GROMACS .gro file of C-alpha atoms in nm:
model
   69
    1MET     CA    1  -1.443  -1.301  -0.556
    2PRO     CA    2  -1.338  -1.345  -0.192
    3LEU     CA    3  -1.141  -1.656  -0.095
    4TYR     CA    4  -1.418  -1.799   0.126
    5LEU     CA    5  -1.630  -1.859  -0.190
    6ALA     CA    6  -1.360  -2.075  -0.352
    7GLN     CA    7  -1.422  -2.441  -0.437
    8ILE     CA    8  -1.221  -2.697  -0.241
    9GLY     CA    9  -0.935  -2.839  -0.447
   10GLU     CA   10  -0.939  -2.571  -0.721
   11GLN     CA   11  -0.632  -2.357  -0.795
   12TYR     CA   12  -0.678  -1.979  -0.790
   13ILE     CA   13  -0.453  -1.675  -0.822
   14ILE     CA   14  -0.461  -1.404  -0.555
   15LYS     CA   15  -0.559  -1.075  -0.719
   16LYS     CA   16  -0.528  -0.849  -0.413
   17THR     CA   17  -0.581  -0.816  -0.040
   18ILE     CA   18  -0.815  -0.557   0.107
   19GLY     CA   19  -0.871  -0.406   0.450
   20LEU     CA   20  -0.667  -0.198   0.690
   21GLU     CA   21  -0.296  -0.159   0.616
   22GLU     CA   22  -0.198  -0.373   0.916
   23THR     CA   23  -0.434  -0.649   0.798
   24LYS     CA   24  -0.288  -0.639   0.448
   25HIS     CA   25   0.065  -0.645   0.590
   26HIS     CA   26  -0.021  -0.945   0.811
   27LEU     CA   27  -0.164  -1.135   0.513
   28GLN     CA   28   0.143  -1.054   0.302
   29ASN     CA   29   0.369  -1.183   0.581
   30LEU     CA   30   0.173  -1.511   0.572
   31GLY     CA   31   0.235  -1.539   0.195
   32PHE     CA   32  -0.093  -1.402   0.058
   33VAL     CA   33   0.066  -1.184  -0.212
   34SER     CA   34  -0.088  -1.076  -0.544
   35GLY     CA   35  -0.008  -1.321  -0.821
   36THR     CA   36   0.046  -1.617  -0.586
   37SER     CA   37  -0.131  -1.948  -0.651
   38ILE     CA   38  -0.367  -2.062  -0.373
   39CYS     CA   39  -0.582  -2.369  -0.314
   40VAL     CA   40  -0.846  -2.433  -0.046
   41ILE     CA   41  -0.772  -2.774   0.111
   42ALA     CA   42  -1.059  -2.791   0.361
   43VAL     CA   43  -1.324  -2.590   0.546
   44MET     CA   44  -1.373  -2.652   0.919
   45ASN     CA   45  -1.629  -2.459   1.125
   46GLY     CA   46  -1.611  -2.168   0.880
   47ASN     CA   47  -1.229  -2.155   0.888
   48LEU     CA   48  -1.032  -2.241   0.576
   49ILE     CA   49  -0.718  -2.452   0.542
   50VAL     CA   50  -0.533  -2.322   0.237
   51GLN     CA   51  -0.218  -2.418   0.048
   52VAL     CA   52  -0.004  -2.112  -0.027
   53LYS     CA   53   0.335  -2.177  -0.185
   54ASP     CA   54   0.475  -2.471   0.016
   55ALA     CA   55   0.276  -2.406   0.335
   56ARG     CA   56  -0.069  -2.493   0.464
   57ILE     CA   57  -0.227  -2.210   0.659
   58ALA     CA   58  -0.553  -2.186   0.853
   59VAL     CA   59  -0.740  -1.859   0.806
   60SER     CA   60  -1.065  -1.741   0.959
   61ARG     CA   61  -1.360  -1.651   0.742
   62GLU     CA   62  -1.305  -1.284   0.833
   63LEU     CA   63  -0.952  -1.294   0.691
   64ALA     CA   64  -1.067  -1.501   0.393
   65GLU     CA   65  -1.309  -1.219   0.306
   66LYS     CA   66  -1.008  -0.987   0.269
   67ILE     CA   67  -0.830  -1.209   0.012
   68ILE     CA   68  -0.962  -1.152  -0.340
   69ILE     CA   69  -0.903  -1.426  -0.599
   0.00000   0.00000   0.00000
């Protein structure tokens, strides 16, 4: 399922990223790599605050649709 459907506070594992190659590369540079643990911290105006590795990152709903958990 896409990341934007995740429950707040639950741990998930990233299965893959989808989209154009440059989008996938951008997400991988941010730390969204297959097999990585991820947790949604909060949702604000449709944007998600997520914990990936040791960083908190804000992603738009459009990008969250490209991250499959």
